[in-house]
PDB file of C-alpha atoms in Angstrom:
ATOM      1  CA  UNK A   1     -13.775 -23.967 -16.920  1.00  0.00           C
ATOM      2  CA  UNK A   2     -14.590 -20.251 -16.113  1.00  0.00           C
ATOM      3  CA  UNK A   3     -11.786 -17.888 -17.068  1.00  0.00           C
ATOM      4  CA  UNK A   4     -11.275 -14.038 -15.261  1.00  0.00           C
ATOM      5  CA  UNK A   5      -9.499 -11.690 -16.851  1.00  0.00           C
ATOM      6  CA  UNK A   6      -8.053  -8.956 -14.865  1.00  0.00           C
ATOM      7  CA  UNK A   7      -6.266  -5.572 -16.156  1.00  0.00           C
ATOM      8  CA  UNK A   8      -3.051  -5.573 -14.810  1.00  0.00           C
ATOM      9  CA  UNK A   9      -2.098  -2.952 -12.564  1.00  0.00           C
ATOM     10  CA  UNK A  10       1.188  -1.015 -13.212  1.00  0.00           C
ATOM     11  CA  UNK A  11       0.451   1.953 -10.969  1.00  0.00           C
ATOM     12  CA  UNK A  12       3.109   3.198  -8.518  1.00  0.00           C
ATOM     13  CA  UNK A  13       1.963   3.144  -4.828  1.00  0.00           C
ATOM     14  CA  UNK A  14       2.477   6.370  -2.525  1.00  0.00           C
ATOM     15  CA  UNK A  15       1.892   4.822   1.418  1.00  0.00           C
ATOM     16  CA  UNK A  16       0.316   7.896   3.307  1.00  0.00           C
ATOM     17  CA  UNK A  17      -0.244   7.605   7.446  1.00  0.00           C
ATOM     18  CA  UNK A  18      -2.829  10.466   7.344  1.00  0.00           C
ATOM     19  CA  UNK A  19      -6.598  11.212   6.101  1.00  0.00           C
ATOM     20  CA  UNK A  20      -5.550  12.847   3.231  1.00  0.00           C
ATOM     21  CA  UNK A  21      -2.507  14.525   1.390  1.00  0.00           C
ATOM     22  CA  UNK A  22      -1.796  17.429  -1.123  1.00  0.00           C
ATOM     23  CA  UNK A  23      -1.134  16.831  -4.863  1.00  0.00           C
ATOM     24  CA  UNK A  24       1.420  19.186  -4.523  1.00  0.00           C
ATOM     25  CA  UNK A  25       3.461  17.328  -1.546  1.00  0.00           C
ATOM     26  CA  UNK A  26       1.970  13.406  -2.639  1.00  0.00           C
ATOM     27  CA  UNK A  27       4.740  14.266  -6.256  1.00  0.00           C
ATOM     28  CA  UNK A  28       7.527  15.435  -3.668  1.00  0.00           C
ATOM     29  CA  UNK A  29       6.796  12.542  -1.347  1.00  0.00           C
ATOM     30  CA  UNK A  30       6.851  10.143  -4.812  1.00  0.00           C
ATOM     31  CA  UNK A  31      10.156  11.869  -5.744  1.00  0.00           C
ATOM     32  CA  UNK A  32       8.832  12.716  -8.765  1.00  0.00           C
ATOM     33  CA  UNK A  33      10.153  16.680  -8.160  1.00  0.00           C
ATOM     34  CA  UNK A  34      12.797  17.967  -6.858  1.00  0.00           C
ATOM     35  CA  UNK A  35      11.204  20.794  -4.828  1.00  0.00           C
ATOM     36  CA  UNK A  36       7.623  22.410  -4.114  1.00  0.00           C
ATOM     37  CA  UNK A  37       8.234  25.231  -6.546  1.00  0.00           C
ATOM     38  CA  UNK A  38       8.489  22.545  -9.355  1.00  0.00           C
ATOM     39  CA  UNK A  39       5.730  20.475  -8.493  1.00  0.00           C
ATOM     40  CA  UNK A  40       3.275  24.283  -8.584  1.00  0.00           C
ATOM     41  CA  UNK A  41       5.145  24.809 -11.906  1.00  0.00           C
ATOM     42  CA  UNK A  42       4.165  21.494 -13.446  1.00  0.00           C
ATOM     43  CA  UNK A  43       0.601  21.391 -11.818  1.00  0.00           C
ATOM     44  CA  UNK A  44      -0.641  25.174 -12.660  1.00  0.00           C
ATOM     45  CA  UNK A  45       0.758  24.390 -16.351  1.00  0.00           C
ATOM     46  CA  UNK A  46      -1.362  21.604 -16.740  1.00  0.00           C
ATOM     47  CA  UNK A  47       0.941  18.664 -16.838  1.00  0.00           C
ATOM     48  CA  UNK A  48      -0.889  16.128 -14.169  1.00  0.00           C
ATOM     49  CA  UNK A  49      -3.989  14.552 -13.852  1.00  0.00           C
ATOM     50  CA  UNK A  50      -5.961  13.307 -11.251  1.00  0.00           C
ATOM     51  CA  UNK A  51      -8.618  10.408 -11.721  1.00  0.00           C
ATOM     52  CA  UNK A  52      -7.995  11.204 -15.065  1.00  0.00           C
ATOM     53  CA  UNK A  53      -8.657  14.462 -15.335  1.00  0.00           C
ATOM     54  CA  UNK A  54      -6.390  17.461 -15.654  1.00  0.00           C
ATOM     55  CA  UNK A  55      -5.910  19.225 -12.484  1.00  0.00           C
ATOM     56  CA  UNK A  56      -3.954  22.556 -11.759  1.00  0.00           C
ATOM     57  CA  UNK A  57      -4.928  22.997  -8.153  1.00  0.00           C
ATOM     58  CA  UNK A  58      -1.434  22.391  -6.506  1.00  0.00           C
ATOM     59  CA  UNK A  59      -3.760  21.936  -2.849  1.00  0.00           C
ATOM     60  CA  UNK A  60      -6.029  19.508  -4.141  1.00  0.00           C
ATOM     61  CA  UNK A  61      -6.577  16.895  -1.637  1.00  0.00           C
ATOM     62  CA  UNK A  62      -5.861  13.101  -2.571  1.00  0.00           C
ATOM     63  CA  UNK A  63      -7.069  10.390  -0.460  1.00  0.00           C
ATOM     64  CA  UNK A  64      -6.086   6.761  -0.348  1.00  0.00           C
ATOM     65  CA  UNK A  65      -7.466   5.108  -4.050  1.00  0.00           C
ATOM     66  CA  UNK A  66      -7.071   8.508  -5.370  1.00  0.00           C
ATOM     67  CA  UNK A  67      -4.716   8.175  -8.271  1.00  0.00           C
ATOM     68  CA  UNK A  68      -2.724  10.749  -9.727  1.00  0.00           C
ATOM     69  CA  UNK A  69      -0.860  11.045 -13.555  1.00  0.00           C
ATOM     70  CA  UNK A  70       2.747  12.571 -14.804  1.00  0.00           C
ATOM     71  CA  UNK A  71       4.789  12.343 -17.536  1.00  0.00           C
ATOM     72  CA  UNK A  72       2.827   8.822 -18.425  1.00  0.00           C
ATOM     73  CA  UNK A  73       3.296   6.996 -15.256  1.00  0.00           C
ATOM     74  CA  UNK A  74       0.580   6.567 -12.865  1.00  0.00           C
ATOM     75  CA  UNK A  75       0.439   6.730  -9.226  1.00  0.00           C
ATOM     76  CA  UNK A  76      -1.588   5.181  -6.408  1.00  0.00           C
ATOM     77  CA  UNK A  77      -2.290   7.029  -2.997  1.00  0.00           C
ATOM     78  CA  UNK A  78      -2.805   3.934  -0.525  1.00  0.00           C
ATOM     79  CA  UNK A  79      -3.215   3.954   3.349  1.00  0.00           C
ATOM     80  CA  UNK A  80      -0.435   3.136   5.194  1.00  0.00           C
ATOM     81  CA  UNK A  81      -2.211   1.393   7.314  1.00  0.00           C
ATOM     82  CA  UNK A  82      -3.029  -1.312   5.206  1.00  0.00           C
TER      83      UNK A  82
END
């Protein structure tokens, strides 16, 4: 009998419609702040990563199997569409 083993995922999905979308407005959309001007404050100070890596451009663009990191929970970007 063969046997797979799969990590389970636990990330949280955010559905975007469009090509791409901005780390900044992909925490807003997630709810994760309450406002822009939060989400520039936690980015520029260092406090999310992106494909596991730290990342304080607030404009940096996500696309869908991007995944994105705050305050230990980990989120998805996935296409709408599918």
């Amino acid at each position: 009998m063969k046997v797979t083993v799969r990590k389970k995922d636990n990330s949280i999905p955010v559905s975007i419609s469009t090509e791409f979308i901005k780390l900044e407005s992909a925490m807003k959309l997630a709810n994760i702040v309450p406002s822009g001007g939060s989400a520039k404050a936690e980015i520029q100070e260092g406090f999310v990563t992106v494909n596991g890596e730290v990342c304080t451009m607030r404009g940096k663009k996500l696309y869908p199997g991007d995944r994105f990191s705050y305050e230990g929970d980990e989120y998805l970007i996935t296409n709408g569409a599918s």
